[in-house]
N, C-alpha and C. Protein backbone atom coordinates (compact mmCIF):
# COMPACT_ATOMS: atom_id res chain seq x y z
N GLN A 1 141.66 75.85 69.77
CA GLN A 1 143.88 76.42 68.86
C GLN A 1 144.39 76.06 69.49
N LEU A 2 145.52 75.85 68.97
CA LEU A 2 146.78 76.26 69.85
C LEU A 2 147.65 77.29 70.08
N GLN A 3 148.14 77.64 71.18
CA GLN A 3 148.95 79.19 71.19
C GLN A 3 149.66 78.82 71.85
N ALA A 4 150.94 78.95 71.24
CA ALA A 4 152.38 78.13 72.03
C ALA A 4 152.42 79.65 71.64
N SER A 5 153.17 79.63 72.65
CA SER A 5 154.73 81.67 72.88
C SER A 5 156.65 80.64 73.87
N GLY A 6 156.99 82.29 74.07
CA GLY A 6 158.47 81.52 74.37
C GLY A 6 159.69 81.40 74.23
N GLY A 7 159.27 81.82 72.90
CA GLY A 7 160.26 82.01 71.94
C GLY A 7 161.73 83.23 72.54
N GLY A 8 162.76 83.30 72.11
CA GLY A 8 163.24 84.07 72.33
C GLY A 8 164.86 84.14 70.97
N LEU A 9 165.41 85.13 71.75
CA LEU A 9 167.50 85.47 71.67
C LEU A 9 168.19 84.44 72.69
N VAL A 10 168.66 84.01 72.91
CA VAL A 10 169.84 82.94 73.72
C VAL A 10 170.41 82.65 73.23
N GLN A 11 171.32 82.76 74.65
CA GLN A 11 173.67 82.30 73.90
C GLN A 11 173.30 80.99 74.13
N ALA A 12 174.48 80.56 73.41
CA ALA A 12 174.94 79.25 73.73
C ALA A 12 174.83 78.89 75.04
N GLY A 13 174.42 77.23 75.84
CA GLY A 13 173.85 77.17 76.75
C GLY A 13 173.47 77.24 77.95
N GLY A 14 171.84 78.45 77.27
CA GLY A 14 170.78 79.44 78.17
C GLY A 14 169.70 78.74 77.93
N SER A 15 168.85 78.81 78.49
CA SER A 15 168.16 78.58 78.29
C SER A 15 166.56 79.66 78.08
N LEU A 16 165.17 78.40 77.93
CA LEU A 16 163.95 79.30 77.94
C LEU A 16 163.22 77.42 77.72
N ARG A 17 162.25 78.99 78.40
CA ARG A 17 160.87 77.66 79.10
C ARG A 17 159.35 78.08 77.52
N LEU A 18 159.01 76.67 76.46
CA LEU A 18 158.37 77.12 75.83
C LEU A 18 156.78 76.84 76.33
N SER A 19 156.10 77.36 75.66
CA SER A 19 153.98 77.23 76.18
C SER A 19 153.46 76.58 75.34
N CYS A 20 152.23 76.07 75.43
CA CYS A 20 151.16 75.55 75.06
C CYS A 20 149.73 75.56 75.21
N VAL A 21 149.03 76.59 74.75
CA VAL A 21 148.18 76.88 75.19
C VAL A 21 146.88 76.43 75.35
N ALA A 22 146.20 75.13 75.02
CA ALA A 22 145.30 74.45 73.98
C ALA A 22 143.67 74.79 74.31
N SER A 23 142.67 75.74 73.95
CA SER A 23 141.89 75.81 73.97
C SER A 23 141.01 76.07 72.73
N GLY A 24 139.52 75.93 73.77
CA GLY A 24 138.17 75.33 72.60
C GLY A 24 138.07 74.33 71.99
N LEU A 25 139.87 73.37 72.04
CA LEU A 25 139.77 72.49 72.09
C LEU A 25 138.88 71.02 72.53
N THR A 26 138.96 69.30 72.34
CA THR A 26 138.25 68.25 72.83
C THR A 26 139.72 68.76 74.76
N SER A 27 138.63 68.28 75.25
CA SER A 27 138.53 68.16 76.74
C SER A 27 139.98 66.95 77.68
N SER A 28 139.83 66.65 76.46
CA SER A 28 141.36 65.51 76.40
C SER A 28 142.14 65.28 75.35
N TYR A 29 143.15 64.53 74.56
CA TYR A 29 143.70 64.09 74.07
C TYR A 29 144.53 63.23 74.10
N HIS A 30 144.86 62.59 73.29
CA HIS A 30 145.75 60.94 72.73
C HIS A 30 147.16 61.32 72.94
N SER A 31 147.64 63.48 72.40
CA SER A 31 149.06 63.47 72.92
C SER A 31 149.21 64.43 72.77
N MET A 32 150.23 66.19 73.77
CA MET A 32 150.34 67.41 72.77
C MET A 32 151.77 66.63 72.11
N GLY A 33 152.68 67.49 71.87
CA GLY A 33 153.41 67.27 71.41
C GLY A 33 154.16 68.41 70.64
N TRP A 34 155.71 68.61 71.05
CA TRP A 34 156.18 70.41 70.49
C TRP A 34 157.07 69.45 69.15
N PHE A 35 156.93 70.66 67.99
CA PHE A 35 158.18 69.82 66.94
C PHE A 35 159.24 71.20 67.27
N ARG A 36 159.86 71.22 65.56
CA ARG A 36 160.00 71.86 65.40
C ARG A 36 160.85 72.12 63.86
N GLN A 37 161.22 73.26 63.18
CA GLN A 37 161.97 73.09 61.90
C GLN A 37 163.13 74.26 61.20
N ALA A 38 163.78 73.74 61.31
CA ALA A 38 164.54 75.32 61.10
C ALA A 38 165.14 75.72 59.22
N PRO A 39 165.71 76.74 59.08
CA PRO A 39 165.57 76.50 57.80
C PRO A 39 166.35 75.71 56.25
N GLY A 40 165.71 74.97 56.11
CA GLY A 40 165.89 74.88 54.39
C GLY A 40 165.88 72.99 55.04
N LYS A 41 165.43 72.60 57.04
CA LYS A 41 165.17 71.52 56.99
C LYS A 41 164.20 70.78 56.81
N GLU A 42 163.81 69.32 57.36
CA GLU A 42 162.45 69.01 57.62
C GLU A 42 162.20 68.69 59.04
N ARG A 43 160.62 68.99 59.12
CA ARG A 43 159.31 69.23 60.47
C ARG A 43 160.41 68.36 61.72
N GLU A 44 161.00 68.42 62.52
CA GLU A 44 160.92 66.94 63.42
C GLU A 44 160.75 67.12 65.30
N VAL A 45 160.70 65.78 65.54
CA VAL A 45 159.58 65.75 67.00
C VAL A 45 161.11 65.89 67.62
N VAL A 46 160.40 66.64 68.53
CA VAL A 46 160.95 67.61 69.46
C VAL A 46 160.74 66.74 70.72
N SER A 47 159.52 67.10 71.44
CA SER A 47 159.15 65.81 72.21
C SER A 47 157.75 66.25 72.51
N SER A 48 156.84 64.55 73.14
CA SER A 48 155.45 64.58 73.02
C SER A 48 155.54 64.15 74.59
N ILE A 49 153.85 64.52 75.04
CA ILE A 49 153.51 64.20 75.88
C ILE A 49 152.08 63.09 75.88
N THR A 50 151.91 61.96 76.44
CA THR A 50 150.10 61.63 76.32
C THR A 50 148.88 61.63 76.90
N TRP A 51 148.38 61.93 76.95
CA TRP A 51 147.22 61.80 78.57
C TRP A 51 147.47 61.77 80.45
N SER A 52 147.48 60.55 79.79
CA SER A 52 149.02 59.83 80.41
C SER A 52 149.87 59.79 81.25
N GLY A 53 150.06 60.89 80.19
CA GLY A 53 151.55 61.01 81.22
C GLY A 53 152.58 60.72 80.92
N ASN A 54 152.89 60.13 79.59
CA ASN A 54 154.31 59.52 79.13
C ASN A 54 154.84 60.19 78.01
N MET A 55 155.76 61.02 78.22
CA MET A 55 156.33 61.68 77.49
C MET A 55 158.42 60.72 76.83
N ASP A 56 158.27 61.40 75.68
CA ASP A 56 159.24 61.35 75.13
C ASP A 56 160.38 62.30 74.12
N TYR A 57 161.23 62.22 74.39
CA TYR A 57 162.29 62.76 73.78
C TYR A 57 162.82 62.29 72.33
N SER A 58 163.29 63.10 71.83
CA SER A 58 164.09 62.95 71.01
C SER A 58 165.34 62.81 71.04
N ASN A 59 166.23 62.26 70.60
CA ASN A 59 167.74 61.40 70.97
C ASN A 59 168.98 62.91 70.85
N SER A 60 168.52 63.84 70.34
CA SER A 60 169.18 65.32 70.02
C SER A 60 168.76 65.98 71.54
N VAL A 61 167.63 66.11 71.87
CA VAL A 61 167.23 66.92 72.92
C VAL A 61 167.25 66.03 74.02
N LYS A 62 167.46 65.14 74.67
CA LYS A 62 167.18 63.74 75.70
C LYS A 62 167.97 64.48 77.02
N GLY A 63 167.99 64.46 77.95
CA GLY A 63 168.88 65.48 78.90
C GLY A 63 168.87 66.57 79.34
N ARG A 64 168.50 67.28 78.61
CA ARG A 64 167.84 69.46 77.91
C ARG A 64 166.99 69.61 77.94
N PHE A 65 166.51 69.17 77.62
CA PHE A 65 164.95 69.83 77.67
C PHE A 65 164.42 68.53 78.39
N THR A 66 163.13 68.57 78.92
CA THR A 66 161.48 68.52 79.33
C THR A 66 160.38 68.71 78.97
N ILE A 67 159.55 68.81 79.41
CA ILE A 67 158.21 68.10 78.94
C ILE A 67 157.77 67.53 79.78
N SER A 68 156.51 69.62 79.87
CA SER A 68 155.58 68.94 81.48
C SER A 68 154.75 69.75 81.47
N ARG A 69 153.53 69.67 81.40
CA ARG A 69 152.06 70.38 81.54
C ARG A 69 151.24 70.63 82.65
N ASP A 70 149.98 71.73 83.67
CA ASP A 70 149.20 71.16 84.33
C ASP A 70 148.93 70.60 84.37
N ASN A 71 147.89 71.13 85.60
CA ASN A 71 146.94 70.17 86.18
C ASN A 71 146.05 70.32 85.46
N ALA A 72 145.92 70.70 84.72
CA ALA A 72 144.30 70.81 83.90
C ALA A 72 144.44 70.60 82.55
N LYS A 73 146.29 69.62 82.42
CA LYS A 73 146.14 69.30 81.21
C LYS A 73 145.71 70.20 79.91
N THR A 74 146.10 71.88 80.05
CA THR A 74 145.10 72.32 79.21
C THR A 74 146.69 73.14 78.20
N THR A 75 147.45 73.68 79.62
CA THR A 75 148.84 74.01 79.35
C THR A 75 150.48 73.03 79.31
N VAL A 76 151.22 72.85 77.81
CA VAL A 76 151.59 71.77 78.31
C VAL A 76 153.20 73.48 77.27
N TYR A 77 154.11 71.81 78.68
CA TYR A 77 155.83 73.59 78.81
C TYR A 77 156.09 72.08 78.19
N LEU A 78 157.76 72.74 77.64
CA LEU A 78 159.27 72.58 77.23
C LEU A 78 160.56 73.40 77.73
N GLN A 79 161.06 73.21 78.51
CA GLN A 79 161.65 74.28 79.21
C GLN A 79 162.91 72.99 78.71
N MET A 80 164.42 74.47 77.67
CA MET A 80 164.74 74.00 77.27
C MET A 80 166.13 73.68 77.84
N ASN A 81 166.47 73.42 77.75
CA ASN A 81 168.57 73.26 79.25
C ASN A 81 169.96 74.12 78.02
N SER A 82 170.50 74.07 78.20
CA SER A 82 172.20 74.19 77.58
C SER A 82 171.13 73.96 75.72
N LEU A 83 171.17 75.07 75.61
CA LEU A 83 170.69 75.47 73.79
C LEU A 83 172.07 75.23 73.55
N ASN A 84 171.63 75.14 71.96
CA ASN A 84 173.44 74.92 71.16
C ASN A 84 173.10 75.71 70.13
N LEU A 85 173.70 76.33 68.87
CA LEU A 85 173.43 76.61 67.76
C LEU A 85 172.33 75.44 66.60
N GLU A 86 171.99 74.27 67.37
CA GLU A 86 171.77 73.59 65.82
C GLU A 86 170.31 73.25 66.95
N ASP A 87 169.76 74.08 67.66
CA ASP A 87 168.98 74.48 68.63
C ASP A 87 168.30 75.00 67.50
N THR A 88 168.22 76.19 66.97
CA THR A 88 168.15 77.00 66.66
C THR A 88 166.70 77.15 65.29
N ALA A 89 165.27 76.74 65.74
CA ALA A 89 164.36 76.36 64.92
C ALA A 89 163.39 77.29 64.92
N ALA A 90 162.08 77.31 64.26
CA ALA A 90 160.87 78.08 64.41
C ALA A 90 160.44 76.47 65.78
N TYR A 91 159.79 76.57 66.57
CA TYR A 91 158.59 75.71 67.71
C TYR A 91 157.26 75.56 67.06
N TYR A 92 157.29 75.03 67.43
CA TYR A 92 155.73 74.19 67.12
C TYR A 92 154.41 72.79 68.06
N CYS A 93 154.43 73.78 68.62
CA CYS A 93 153.36 72.51 69.19
C CYS A 93 152.00 71.44 67.98
N ALA A 94 151.43 70.89 68.27
CA ALA A 94 150.18 70.37 67.89
C ALA A 94 149.68 69.02 68.88
N MET A 95 148.66 68.41 68.71
CA MET A 95 147.53 67.71 69.30
C MET A 95 147.33 66.73 68.16
N LYS A 96 147.29 66.04 68.25
CA LYS A 96 146.74 64.24 68.41
C LYS A 96 145.55 63.90 69.40
N ARG A 97 143.95 63.76 68.21
CA ARG A 97 143.42 63.67 69.00
C ARG A 97 143.36 62.15 69.96
N TRP A 98 141.99 61.73 70.69
CA TRP A 98 141.60 59.59 70.40
C TRP A 98 141.08 59.39 68.90
N GLY A 99 141.62 58.35 68.63
CA GLY A 99 141.84 57.95 67.36
C GLY A 99 141.74 59.06 66.02
N ARG A 100 143.13 60.01 66.00
CA ARG A 100 143.86 60.31 65.09
C ARG A 100 144.95 59.32 65.12
N SER A 101 145.49 59.62 63.44
CA SER A 101 146.95 58.31 63.60
C SER A 101 148.71 59.32 63.62
N ALA A 102 148.46 60.57 63.87
CA ALA A 102 148.79 61.52 63.62
C ALA A 102 148.56 63.33 64.56
N PHE A 103 149.84 63.71 64.14
CA PHE A 103 149.92 65.32 64.80
C PHE A 103 148.56 65.93 64.46
N GLU A 104 147.87 66.68 63.91
CA GLU A 104 147.63 68.17 63.48
C GLU A 104 145.83 68.17 63.56
N ILE A 105 146.70 68.86 65.19
CA ILE A 105 145.76 70.72 64.89
C ILE A 105 147.36 71.33 65.78
N TRP A 106 147.38 72.09 64.89
CA TRP A 106 149.11 71.94 65.01
C TRP A 106 148.71 74.56 65.86
N GLY A 107 149.45 74.48 65.96
CA GLY A 107 149.75 75.72 66.82
C GLY A 107 150.77 76.96 65.90
N GLN A 108 150.40 78.29 66.39
CA GLN A 108 152.10 78.66 65.00
C GLN A 108 152.97 78.81 66.26
N GLY A 109 153.65 78.74 64.88
CA GLY A 109 155.16 78.75 65.29
C GLY A 109 155.79 80.13 66.65
N THR A 110 156.97 79.30 67.58
CA THR A 110 157.69 80.41 67.61
C THR A 110 158.82 80.37 68.09
N GLN A 111 159.42 81.18 66.93
CA GLN A 111 161.35 81.02 67.32
C GLN A 111 162.47 80.78 68.61
N VAL A 112 162.79 80.04 67.91
CA VAL A 112 163.75 80.05 69.17
C VAL A 112 165.22 80.33 68.73
N THR A 113 166.45 81.49 68.87
CA THR A 113 167.73 82.24 67.88
C THR A 113 168.39 81.81 69.67
N VAL A 114 169.66 81.05 68.40
CA VAL A 114 170.48 80.53 70.27
C VAL A 114 171.68 81.32 68.45
N SER A 115 172.51 81.95 69.78
CA SER A 115 173.28 82.66 68.68
C SER A 115 174.57 81.75 70.23
N SER A 116 175.95 82.18 69.39
CA SER A 116 177.09 82.45 69.90
C SER A 116 177.71 82.75 71.24
């Protein structure tokens, strides 16, 4: 399972760090990623990291968010800086296993609310 945490209420310009712990799953994976969904909007990818360490970011968060993970590759973090109102959403972590075409293991969401 994937367990996400770290969400909360923060003022615009502030920072939060999300964590996603993978347990009881495959020992390796193709990618882990962070997605978000705001009320009334479709889910969008925020950032991802492959097993080999290649990282990707959506244009909306590039330069503000940083994805990383621990040495065991079981915990993935999302450091979010310079948060703005548009970052308010439920954030989900997900895993894409080897041979799969999409992220198919999902954790529960953690809410991030940015206030003015």
